[in-house]
PDB file of C-alpha atoms in Angstrom:
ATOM      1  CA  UNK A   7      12.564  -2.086  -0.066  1.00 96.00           C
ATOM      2  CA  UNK A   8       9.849  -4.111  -1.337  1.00 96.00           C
ATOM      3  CA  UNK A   9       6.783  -4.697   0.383  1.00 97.00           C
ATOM      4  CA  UNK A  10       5.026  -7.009  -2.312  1.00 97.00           C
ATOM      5  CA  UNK A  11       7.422  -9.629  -3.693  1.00 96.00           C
ATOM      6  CA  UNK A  12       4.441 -10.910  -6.104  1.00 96.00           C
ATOM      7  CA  UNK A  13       4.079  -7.602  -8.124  1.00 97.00           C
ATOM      8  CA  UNK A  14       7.621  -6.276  -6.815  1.00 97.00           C
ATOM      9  CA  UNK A  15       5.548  -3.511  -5.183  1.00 97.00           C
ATOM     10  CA  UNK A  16       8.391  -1.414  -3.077  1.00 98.00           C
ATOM     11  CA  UNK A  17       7.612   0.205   0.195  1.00 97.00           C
ATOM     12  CA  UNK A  18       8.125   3.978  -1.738  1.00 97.00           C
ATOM     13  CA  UNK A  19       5.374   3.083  -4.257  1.00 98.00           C
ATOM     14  CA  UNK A  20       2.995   2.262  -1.743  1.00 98.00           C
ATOM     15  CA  UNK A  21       3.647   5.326   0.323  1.00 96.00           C
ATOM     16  CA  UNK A  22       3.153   7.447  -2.795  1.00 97.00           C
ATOM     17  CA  UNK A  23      -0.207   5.922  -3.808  1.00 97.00           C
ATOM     18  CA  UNK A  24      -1.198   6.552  -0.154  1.00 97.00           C
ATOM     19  CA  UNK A  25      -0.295   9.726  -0.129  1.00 95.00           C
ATOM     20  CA  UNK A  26      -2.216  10.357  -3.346  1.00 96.00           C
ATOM     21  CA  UNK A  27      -5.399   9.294  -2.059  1.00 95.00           C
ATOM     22  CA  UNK A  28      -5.239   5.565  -2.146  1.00 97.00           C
ATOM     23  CA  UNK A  29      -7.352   4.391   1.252  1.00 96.00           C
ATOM     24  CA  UNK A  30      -7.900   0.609   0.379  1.00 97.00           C
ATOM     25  CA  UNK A  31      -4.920  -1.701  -0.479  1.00 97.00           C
ATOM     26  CA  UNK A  32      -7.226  -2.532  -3.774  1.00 96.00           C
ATOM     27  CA  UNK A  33      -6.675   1.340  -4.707  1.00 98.00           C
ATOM     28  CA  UNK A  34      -3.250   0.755  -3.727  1.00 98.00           C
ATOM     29  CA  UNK A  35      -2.750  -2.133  -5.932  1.00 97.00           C
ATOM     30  CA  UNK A  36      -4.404  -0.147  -8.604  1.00 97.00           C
ATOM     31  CA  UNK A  37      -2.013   2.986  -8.270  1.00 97.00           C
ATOM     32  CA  UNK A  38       0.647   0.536  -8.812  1.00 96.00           C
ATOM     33  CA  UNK A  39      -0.716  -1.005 -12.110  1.00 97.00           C
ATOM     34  CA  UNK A  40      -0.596  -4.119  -9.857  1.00 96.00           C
ATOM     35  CA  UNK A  41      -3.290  -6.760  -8.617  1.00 94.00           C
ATOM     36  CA  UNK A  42      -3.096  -8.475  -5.087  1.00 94.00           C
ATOM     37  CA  UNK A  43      -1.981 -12.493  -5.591  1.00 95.00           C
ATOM     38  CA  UNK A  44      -1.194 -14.109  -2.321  1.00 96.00           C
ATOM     39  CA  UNK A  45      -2.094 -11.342   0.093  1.00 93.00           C
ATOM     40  CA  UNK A  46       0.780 -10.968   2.639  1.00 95.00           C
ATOM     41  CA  UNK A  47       1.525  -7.585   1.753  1.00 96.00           C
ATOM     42  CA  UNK A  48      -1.926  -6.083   2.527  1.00 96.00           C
ATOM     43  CA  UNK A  49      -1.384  -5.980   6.176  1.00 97.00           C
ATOM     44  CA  UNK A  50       1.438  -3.464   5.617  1.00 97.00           C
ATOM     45  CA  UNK A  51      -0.535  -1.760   3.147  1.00 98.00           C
ATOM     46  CA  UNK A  52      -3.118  -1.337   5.847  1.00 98.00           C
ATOM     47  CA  UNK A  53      -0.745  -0.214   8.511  1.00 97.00           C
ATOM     48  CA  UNK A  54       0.690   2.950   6.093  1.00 97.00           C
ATOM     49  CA  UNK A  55      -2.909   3.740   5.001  1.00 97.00           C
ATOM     50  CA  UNK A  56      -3.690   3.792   9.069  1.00 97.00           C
ATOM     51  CA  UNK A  57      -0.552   5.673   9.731  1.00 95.00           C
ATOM     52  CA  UNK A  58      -1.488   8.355   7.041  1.00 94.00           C
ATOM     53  CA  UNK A  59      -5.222   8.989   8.370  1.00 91.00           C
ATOM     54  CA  UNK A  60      -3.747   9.331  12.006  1.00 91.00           C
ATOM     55  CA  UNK A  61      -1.035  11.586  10.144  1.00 87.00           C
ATOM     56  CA  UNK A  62      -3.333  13.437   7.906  1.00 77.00           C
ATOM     57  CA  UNK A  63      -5.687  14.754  11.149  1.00 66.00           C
TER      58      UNK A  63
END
C-alpha cells in the first residue's frame, strides 16, 4: 500500500528501511531515495519506527 503519496513511498519500503536501521523518518526518507514534501506520512513513519523499538527489546 502506499504510505507516502508525494514520493509514492509504500508501506513495505518503509518497513524495510526500519528494519535496516532507519530510526528517524528523515533516515527513512533517505533509505527510500525520497525527501519529505507535505508531511502526512511521518506520523506513520513514526508509529512503525515505535513499533520496531518496542519489537526489537
Amino acid at each position: 500500500m502506499i504510505i507516502c503519496v508525494c514520493n509514492l513511498i509504500s508501506d513495505k519500503a518503509i518497513n524495510s528501511a526500519v528494519t535496516n536501521g532507519a530510526d528517524t523518518p528523515s533516515l527513512v526518507y533517505k533509505s527510500c531515495g525520497a525527501k519529505p514534501q507535505c508531511g502526512s506520512c511521518t506520523e506513520y513513519i513514526k508509529q512503525e519506527i515505535n513499533l520496531a523499538q518496542i519489537t526489537n527489546k
